[in-house]
Amino acid sequence: MYLSIFKCKMCGGTIEFEQGATVGVCDYCGTKQTLPKLDDDRRANLYDRANHFRRNNEFDKAAGIYEQILTEDGTDAEAYWSLVLCRYGIEYVEDPATRKRVPTVNRAQFTSIFDDDNYKSAIEHADGFQRSLYEEEANAINEIQKGILAISREEQPFDVFICYKETDANGRRTPDSVLANDLYHQLTQEGFRVFFSRITLEDKLGTAYEPYIFAALNSAKVMVVLGTRQEYFNAVWVKNEWRRYLSLVKASGGKKVLIPAYKDMDPYDLPDEFSHLQAQDMSKLGFMQDLIRGIKKIAQEDEPKTPIKETVVVNSAGANVVPLLKRAFMFLEDGEWAEADSYCEKVLDQDPENAQAYLGKLMAELNVKTQEDLKNCEQPFDMSNNYKKVVRFGDEKLSSELNGYISHINERNELTRLTDIYNSAVYAMNSAKTESAYASAAAAFKKVPGFEDADSLAEQCLEKAEEQRKLAEQKKEETKRKALPFVRALKEGPKAKREPTLEERLAAAKTKVGYLERILNVFDATQFQIQALQSEFNAAGSREKQLTDQQSRLGIFAVKEKKRISEELVTVSARKSDLAARIEENQKSLGNYTSAADIERDLREARKKVNDVERQIISAREKGDHEYSFEEALNAYLKDPDVTCAVNTMLYPTMSRDSIVFGRYIQKGNGLPEPIEWQVLARKNDRILVISRYALDCQQYNTSFTSVTWETCSLRKWLNGTFLNAAFSESERAMIPSVTVSADKNTIYSTSPGNSTTDQVFLLSIKEVNKYFSSDSVRLCQGTAYCFAQGANKASHGNCWWWLRSPGFDSYYASYVQYYGSVGNYCCLVDNDVGAVRPAMWISFD
């Protein structure tokens, strides 16, 4: 009987069960529960990781893995049931009275669990034992959800939901909590009903919070998600709230809005799901006013429009409101905006069409102390409801004054816009040095035609651009002229059929001298070793003959003795073969010389040849007759970027200044190595950082499905072994330095990237690919014919996705660049076998 082991989906304890069982009992918590189909260790690992995420309330991560299981086996009832648990946010907690694990609902839905498609699929594919447990748990969850919905229906609707991280890892209050508290009071003063858990739920201690959170999420028209750190935005319960609200936003048809707000952090560190939203910087001047104005617009869209009625003005009311108006404008002078607004409301209670009261409310809304200061507002206020009421109920003079302020603001802002563009264009012109830079500056001036001297400066830039174009052409021709000898040397190559240069002959002679000196130094010791090995070999031969003779003399009944002799003969024969190989190896190490006198004779001749060639070189230099060697041409070619560009263009017409040809690798269907084209990413002193222009091969990040980092993955070993030796000659490998490769984290997840490594060839990290590639379009990559033949996935437009070295959301995943150039942070399983490889490395010209 073979027992399988599975971790309890409720407490994480151990469950042992017979292969094929569908129900088991946890050894730790004693809960009877359904079991998945565990056909192999990989499926078991996927379930363990998914259940770990779900037990830690990371329901979306868990759901992603359950979906992956179902793509491989669409009949696994447990995977469908697990998706149900994720959708309803089921967390199993211990009942203190009974010690049993009971479900709690953290993601209530209006949909009954019995109407859920995944529940129906779980029931369809379950056996009788599983079906009974699923129905029992579903009944319990359904009753809990009914209670949640009953409580939530009694709650008053909210206008705004504030989502934030209340405490840090040490249980201390976060800065986010303080900011949320300030926002709560500001919005409350504006008359909004705001859900702020610290205050809204303080009288709900000792009860489940989900009914109140559920009611607030469904009624709120706006959610403000605020934070000061990337990890606070991605905290489990914070993420749970804003992801649930995003689902409601999609289904609302534009009636709900999520507003991200950040402080003291880079907006690019916000969650990917916020990339299409307009995030607000809380440290920006006027943030609160902009936020409140935006929320008012959203909150008031659904308010019923009150029909305009004729109002009879009672003179006595005007007299009663004069003191209130005076108080309101005195509060405005002191900057007490809330008090001013409150007194204006008191005026409107008595005189609903009082234009001065709406003017006061407008000034309080914009934080303006005097009417004249309205013209100094940052933005025009003609979208404000208070402004519209002033114009509607005020006289022509007041309306004209306000419209004059708005015109002043628009003219001032337009002047500022034109000035900013003009100043940027002037800066671009003054710092321009190339044709394209001058052309860009001219285009910037043309955006503000007629502004100051923009037109004449645009013409000057175009003239400068033409001058630079001509200079560039001249430089290009000069560079081509300089490059011709390098092209000749590169085409000939070091192994071309030609007479060797004096420098090459001298190097060869010196190499032979060094070789002969080395074998002469070890000749005596090696000869002694050969003699000792020969003696052992002869002794083994004698023993082999002796055993053969003994075997031939034995009769037909000496079976055991024959077997013993046969086994010894095998051992002796193997020993002879080993000794013969060692003797041959030692003889080869001496260049097959048999006497020291022969070595000394050849050494004298080699030294004489060195002296002869050195004299010829001195003579040639005195005459000024010096020929470029291949090495000299190659070094000059690699060190001068302009010559590199010219040579590449002449050898390979598709090359540019930011490309280089180096090494050879199979790229076409003919199986022959072709020159590799590299894209230059950075230059530093005498080194350049390059990445292959095309994806060269298809490899797994790791050949087995296990927890790995860049330090331990098989792709790193392949790049620095198989690929390095196949793509580069010995002299080329000497130009590829070993460098420290940093252990860069994933920008979204906190998965450990392992330790830094020392490599010659490596993959880029997420941090580096964002640094060296400015957009998705320049990250697009096509694979070679060989790469696709090895199994790389090919999109309809011919692109492939390629591996990065950064980890994914856990160590079983690695990051990559997607078909359309975006960085896939969630990432791919490490044993995925359709990922392409773009090697990166530094090349040194020292």
Short mmCIF file of C-alpha atoms in Angstrom, two decimals, residues 89-404:
data_model
loop_
_atom_site.label_atom_id
_atom_site.label_comp_id
_atom_site.label_asym_id
_atom_site.label_seq_id
_atom_site.Cartn_x
_atom_site.Cartn_y
_atom_site.Cartn_z
CA GLY A 89 -12.54 34.59 0.37
CA ILE A 90 -13.03 31.58 2.63
CA GLU A 91 -10.72 31.46 5.65
CA TYR A 92 -10.96 28.51 8.06
CA VAL A 93 -10.61 29.53 11.73
CA GLU A 94 -10.68 27.46 14.88
CA ASP A 95 -13.89 27.60 16.94
CA PRO A 96 -12.68 28.05 20.57
CA ALA A 97 -15.63 26.05 21.91
CA THR A 98 -15.56 22.99 19.62
CA ARG A 99 -11.95 23.21 18.34
CA LYS A 100 -13.33 22.61 14.86
CA ARG A 101 -12.29 24.56 11.78
CA VAL A 102 -15.21 26.66 10.54
CA PRO A 103 -15.36 28.87 7.43
CA THR A 104 -15.51 32.68 7.46
CA VAL A 105 -16.38 34.71 4.36
CA ASN A 106 -13.98 37.56 3.48
CA ARG A 107 -15.30 38.27 -0.02
CA ALA A 108 -19.07 38.27 0.13
CA GLN A 109 -20.99 38.21 -3.17
CA PHE A 110 -24.56 38.94 -4.18
CA THR A 111 -24.45 35.64 -6.09
CA SER A 112 -25.38 32.52 -4.10
CA ILE A 113 -22.65 29.91 -3.90
CA PHE A 114 -25.11 27.39 -5.38
CA ASP A 115 -25.29 29.50 -8.58
CA ASP A 116 -21.50 29.73 -8.93
CA ASP A 117 -20.23 28.02 -12.12
CA ASN A 118 -17.11 26.63 -10.41
CA TYR A 119 -19.28 25.11 -7.65
CA LYS A 120 -21.43 23.44 -10.29
CA SER A 121 -18.32 22.07 -12.03
CA ALA A 122 -16.95 20.77 -8.70
CA ILE A 123 -20.22 18.89 -8.06
CA GLU A 124 -20.26 17.56 -11.64
CA HIS A 125 -16.75 16.05 -11.45
CA ALA A 126 -16.81 14.95 -7.77
CA ASP A 127 -17.36 11.38 -6.60
CA GLY A 128 -20.00 10.56 -4.00
CA PHE A 129 -17.75 11.20 -0.96
CA GLN A 130 -16.50 14.54 -2.29
CA ARG A 131 -19.96 15.70 -3.37
CA SER A 132 -21.33 15.16 0.14
CA LEU A 133 -18.59 17.29 1.73
CA TYR A 134 -18.85 20.02 -0.93
CA GLU A 135 -22.61 20.33 -0.39
CA GLU A 136 -22.17 20.41 3.40
CA GLU A 137 -19.53 23.20 3.23
CA ALA A 138 -21.53 25.11 0.60
CA ASN A 139 -24.59 25.12 2.89
CA ALA A 140 -22.50 26.52 5.75
CA ILE A 141 -20.97 29.22 3.51
CA ASN A 142 -24.37 30.11 2.07
CA GLU A 143 -25.84 30.63 5.57
CA ILE A 144 -22.89 32.86 6.55
CA GLN A 145 -23.34 34.90 3.36
CA LYS A 146 -27.07 35.33 4.01
CA GLY A 147 -26.20 36.84 7.38
CA ILE A 148 -23.66 39.17 5.79
CA LEU A 149 -26.17 40.37 3.19
CA ALA A 150 -28.85 40.87 5.83
CA ILE A 151 -26.55 43.09 7.93
CA SER A 152 -25.20 44.97 4.91
CA ARG A 153 -28.74 45.87 3.73
CA GLU A 154 -29.28 47.75 6.99
CA GLU A 155 -26.19 49.93 6.47
CA GLN A 156 -26.47 53.49 5.13
CA PRO A 157 -24.70 53.99 1.76
CA PHE A 158 -21.24 55.58 1.64
CA ASP A 159 -19.88 58.13 -0.80
CA VAL A 160 -16.16 57.38 -0.36
CA PHE A 161 -14.20 54.29 0.77
CA ILE A 162 -10.65 54.96 2.07
CA CYS A 163 -8.37 51.94 1.54
CA TYR A 164 -5.01 51.95 3.37
CA LYS A 165 -2.58 49.95 5.60
CA GLU A 166 -3.35 50.51 9.29
CA THR A 167 -0.32 48.89 11.02
CA ASP A 168 3.20 47.83 9.99
CA ALA A 169 4.96 44.49 10.60
CA ASN A 170 5.69 45.51 14.22
CA GLY A 171 2.09 46.44 14.99
CA ARG A 172 2.80 50.19 14.96
CA ARG A 173 0.50 52.66 13.25
CA THR A 174 1.66 53.48 9.71
CA PRO A 175 2.06 56.98 8.19
CA ASP A 176 -0.71 55.83 5.79
CA SER A 177 -3.12 55.62 8.74
CA VAL A 178 -2.38 59.23 9.73
CA LEU A 179 -2.86 60.47 6.14
CA ALA A 180 -6.10 58.49 5.86
CA ASN A 181 -7.33 60.05 9.12
CA ASP A 182 -6.69 63.58 7.76
CA LEU A 183 -8.43 62.72 4.50
CA TYR A 184 -11.41 61.29 6.41
CA HIS A 185 -11.93 64.53 8.36
CA GLN A 186 -11.53 66.75 5.27
CA LEU A 187 -14.06 64.72 3.28
CA THR A 188 -16.46 64.53 6.25
CA GLN A 189 -16.36 68.33 6.58
CA GLU A 190 -17.31 68.54 2.90
CA GLY A 191 -20.47 66.57 3.72
CA PHE A 192 -19.43 63.17 2.34
CA ARG A 193 -20.25 59.92 4.11
CA VAL A 194 -16.85 58.22 4.34
CA PHE A 195 -15.88 54.62 5.20
CA PHE A 196 -12.65 54.79 7.25
CA SER A 197 -12.10 51.48 9.08
CA ARG A 198 -10.27 52.99 12.04
CA ILE A 199 -13.36 55.06 12.94
CA THR A 200 -16.22 53.38 11.05
CA LEU A 201 -15.54 49.95 12.55
CA GLU A 202 -14.48 51.03 16.06
CA ASP A 203 -17.96 50.29 17.46
CA LYS A 204 -17.98 46.89 15.72
CA LEU A 205 -15.28 45.29 17.90
CA GLY A 206 -16.02 41.64 18.65
CA THR A 207 -18.08 41.16 15.46
CA ALA A 208 -17.20 40.14 11.91
CA TYR A 209 -16.21 43.15 9.78
CA GLU A 210 -17.07 41.64 6.38
CA PRO A 211 -20.78 42.70 6.29
CA TYR A 212 -19.84 46.34 6.84
CA ILE A 213 -16.90 46.26 4.41
CA PHE A 214 -19.09 44.52 1.81
CA ALA A 215 -21.83 47.13 2.19
CA ALA A 216 -19.36 50.01 1.97
CA LEU A 217 -17.60 48.60 -1.13
CA ASN A 218 -20.88 48.14 -2.98
CA SER A 219 -22.36 51.53 -2.07
CA ALA A 220 -19.31 53.82 -2.32
CA LYS A 221 -19.02 55.77 -5.59
CA VAL A 222 -15.32 56.46 -5.04
CA MET A 223 -12.47 54.46 -3.48
CA VAL A 224 -9.28 56.33 -2.55
CA VAL A 225 -6.33 53.92 -2.19
CA LEU A 226 -3.50 55.75 -0.45
CA GLY A 227 -0.01 54.68 0.55
CA THR A 228 3.58 55.69 1.18
CA ARG A 229 5.30 52.39 0.32
CA GLN A 230 5.02 49.82 -2.44
CA GLU A 231 4.55 46.98 0.06
CA TYR A 232 1.67 48.82 1.77
CA PHE A 233 -0.27 48.97 -1.53
CA ASN A 234 0.34 45.23 -1.96
CA ALA A 235 -0.44 44.21 1.65
CA VAL A 236 -2.84 41.26 1.66
CA TRP A 237 -5.97 42.95 3.07
CA VAL A 238 -5.36 46.27 1.31
CA LYS A 239 -5.00 44.42 -2.00
CA ASN A 240 -8.10 42.36 -1.19
CA GLU A 241 -10.18 45.56 -0.81
CA TRP A 242 -8.98 47.43 -3.90
CA ARG A 243 -9.11 44.37 -6.16
CA ARG A 244 -12.70 43.71 -5.10
CA TYR A 245 -13.54 47.36 -5.78
CA LEU A 246 -11.85 47.23 -9.22
CA SER A 247 -14.21 44.39 -10.13
CA LEU A 248 -17.15 46.57 -9.08
CA VAL A 249 -15.74 49.49 -11.11
CA LYS A 250 -15.66 47.33 -14.27
CA ALA A 251 -19.27 46.28 -13.76
CA SER A 252 -20.54 49.78 -12.88
CA GLY A 253 -20.45 51.25 -16.38
CA GLY A 254 -18.41 54.25 -15.22
CA LYS A 255 -20.46 55.01 -12.10
CA LYS A 256 -17.67 53.98 -9.72
CA VAL A 257 -14.10 55.31 -9.74
CA LEU A 258 -10.88 54.21 -8.00
CA ILE A 259 -8.33 56.96 -7.28
CA PRO A 260 -4.75 55.92 -6.27
CA ALA A 261 -2.97 58.47 -4.05
CA TYR A 262 0.71 58.19 -3.13
CA LYS A 263 3.36 60.10 -1.19
CA ASP A 264 7.15 59.84 -0.80
CA MET A 265 7.43 57.11 -3.47
CA ASP A 266 7.86 56.66 -7.22
CA PRO A 267 4.50 56.43 -9.06
CA TYR A 268 6.02 53.65 -11.19
CA ASP A 269 6.07 51.49 -8.04
CA LEU A 270 2.26 51.54 -7.86
CA PRO A 271 0.55 48.20 -8.64
CA ASP A 272 0.30 47.31 -12.35
CA GLU A 273 -3.50 47.26 -12.03
CA PHE A 274 -3.40 51.08 -11.47
CA SER A 275 -1.46 51.79 -14.67
CA HIS A 276 -4.61 52.96 -16.52
CA LEU A 277 -5.75 55.20 -13.64
CA GLN A 278 -4.82 58.83 -12.92
CA ALA A 279 -2.80 58.64 -9.68
CA GLN A 280 -2.63 61.65 -7.33
CA ASP A 281 0.54 62.86 -5.58
CA MET A 282 -0.45 63.72 -1.98
CA SER A 283 2.63 65.93 -1.54
CA LYS A 284 1.59 68.16 -4.46
CA LEU A 285 0.23 71.59 -3.58
CA GLY A 286 -3.55 71.66 -4.01
CA PHE A 287 -3.91 67.85 -3.86
CA MET A 288 -6.78 67.98 -1.38
CA GLN A 289 -8.71 70.59 -3.34
CA ASP A 290 -8.27 68.64 -6.60
CA LEU A 291 -9.33 65.39 -4.92
CA ILE A 292 -12.43 66.89 -3.27
CA ARG A 293 -13.43 68.64 -6.50
CA GLY A 294 -13.07 65.37 -8.42
CA ILE A 295 -15.05 63.39 -5.84
CA LYS A 296 -17.83 66.01 -5.90
CA LYS A 297 -18.15 65.67 -9.66
CA ILE A 298 -18.39 61.89 -9.41
CA ALA A 299 -20.70 61.84 -6.38
CA GLN A 300 -23.07 64.43 -7.85
CA GLU A 301 -23.46 62.74 -11.26
CA ASP A 302 -26.09 60.34 -9.95
CA GLU A 303 -27.95 62.91 -7.85
CA PRO A 304 -31.47 63.61 -9.17
CA LYS A 305 -31.71 66.96 -10.90
CA THR A 306 -34.01 69.28 -9.00
CA PRO A 307 -36.41 71.12 -11.34
CA ILE A 308 -36.03 74.90 -11.25
CA LYS A 309 -38.93 76.59 -9.59
CA GLU A 310 -39.85 80.22 -9.42
CA THR A 311 -38.89 81.64 -6.05
CA VAL A 312 -40.65 84.54 -4.42
CA VAL A 313 -38.09 86.68 -2.58
CA VAL A 314 -39.32 87.90 0.79
CA ASN A 315 -37.70 91.19 1.68
CA SER A 316 -37.56 90.39 5.36
CA ALA A 317 -35.32 87.38 4.63
CA GLY A 318 -32.73 89.67 3.04
CA ALA A 319 -32.51 91.67 6.20
CA ASN A 320 -32.11 88.56 8.32
CA VAL A 321 -29.22 87.16 6.28
CA VAL A 322 -27.02 90.29 6.15
CA PRO A 323 -25.32 89.60 9.53
CA LEU A 324 -24.80 85.97 8.53
CA LEU A 325 -23.14 87.02 5.26
CA LYS A 326 -20.87 89.44 7.13
CA ARG A 327 -19.80 86.64 9.46
CA ALA A 328 -19.18 84.32 6.50
CA PHE A 329 -16.91 86.83 4.72
CA MET A 330 -15.08 87.59 7.97
CA PHE A 331 -14.35 83.84 8.32
CA LEU A 332 -13.07 83.90 4.74
CA GLU A 333 -10.67 86.74 5.58
CA ASP A 334 -9.30 84.62 8.45
CA GLY A 335 -8.95 81.52 6.29
CA GLU A 336 -11.54 79.53 8.27
CA TRP A 337 -13.06 77.84 5.24
CA ALA A 338 -15.36 75.34 6.95
CA GLU A 339 -16.93 78.01 9.20
CA ALA A 340 -17.42 80.34 6.22
CA ASP A 341 -19.14 77.59 4.26
CA SER A 342 -21.34 76.75 7.25
CA TYR A 343 -22.58 80.35 7.59
CA CYS A 344 -23.23 80.56 3.86
CA GLU A 345 -25.40 77.46 4.24
CA LYS A 346 -27.33 79.21 7.02
CA VAL A 347 -27.97 82.09 4.61
CA LEU A 348 -29.18 79.70 1.92
CA ASP A 349 -31.55 78.04 4.39
CA GLN A 350 -33.39 81.37 4.54
CA ASP A 351 -32.67 82.62 1.00
CA PRO A 352 -31.91 79.71 -1.40
CA GLU A 353 -31.16 82.07 -4.31
CA ASN A 354 -28.69 84.39 -2.56
CA ALA A 355 -25.83 84.92 -5.03
CA GLN A 356 -23.50 86.34 -2.34
CA ALA A 357 -23.88 83.16 -0.28
CA TYR A 358 -22.91 81.03 -3.29
CA LEU A 359 -19.98 83.40 -3.90
CA GLY A 360 -18.87 82.82 -0.31
CA LYS A 361 -19.17 79.04 -0.76
CA LEU A 362 -17.13 79.31 -3.99
CA MET A 363 -14.39 81.24 -2.18
CA ALA A 364 -14.38 78.71 0.69
CA GLU A 365 -14.17 75.85 -1.83
CA LEU A 366 -11.15 77.49 -3.51
CA ASN A 367 -9.56 78.69 -0.23
CA VAL A 368 -9.68 82.34 -1.35
CA LYS A 369 -9.85 85.17 1.23
CA THR A 370 -11.10 88.02 -1.00
CA GLN A 371 -13.14 88.11 -4.19
CA GLU A 372 -10.25 89.79 -6.06
CA ASP A 373 -8.00 86.81 -5.20
CA LEU A 374 -10.16 84.53 -7.34
CA LYS A 375 -8.10 85.57 -10.36
CA ASN A 376 -5.01 84.05 -8.69
CA CYS A 377 -6.46 80.51 -8.60
CA GLU A 378 -4.34 77.86 -10.28
CA GLN A 379 -7.13 76.64 -12.54
CA PRO A 380 -10.38 78.18 -13.88
CA PHE A 381 -13.38 77.47 -11.66
CA ASP A 382 -16.16 77.57 -14.25
CA MET A 383 -16.95 73.87 -13.61
CA SER A 384 -17.79 74.53 -9.95
CA ASN A 385 -21.48 74.19 -9.03
CA ASN A 386 -21.13 77.19 -6.70
CA TYR A 387 -19.88 79.33 -9.61
CA LYS A 388 -22.81 78.23 -11.75
CA LYS A 389 -25.24 79.22 -9.00
CA VAL A 390 -23.56 82.65 -8.61
CA VAL A 391 -24.01 83.28 -12.34
CA ARG A 392 -27.56 81.96 -12.24
CA PHE A 393 -28.78 84.04 -9.29
CA GLY A 394 -26.35 87.00 -9.39
CA ASP A 395 -26.58 90.26 -11.31
CA GLU A 396 -24.76 90.99 -14.57
CA LYS A 397 -21.94 92.91 -12.87
CA LEU A 398 -21.03 90.01 -10.55
CA SER A 399 -21.18 87.52 -13.41
CA SER A 400 -18.96 89.77 -15.53
CA GLU A 401 -16.39 90.09 -12.73
CA LEU A 402 -16.19 86.31 -12.24
CA ASN A 403 -15.91 85.70 -15.98
CA GLY A 404 -13.13 88.29 -16.09
#
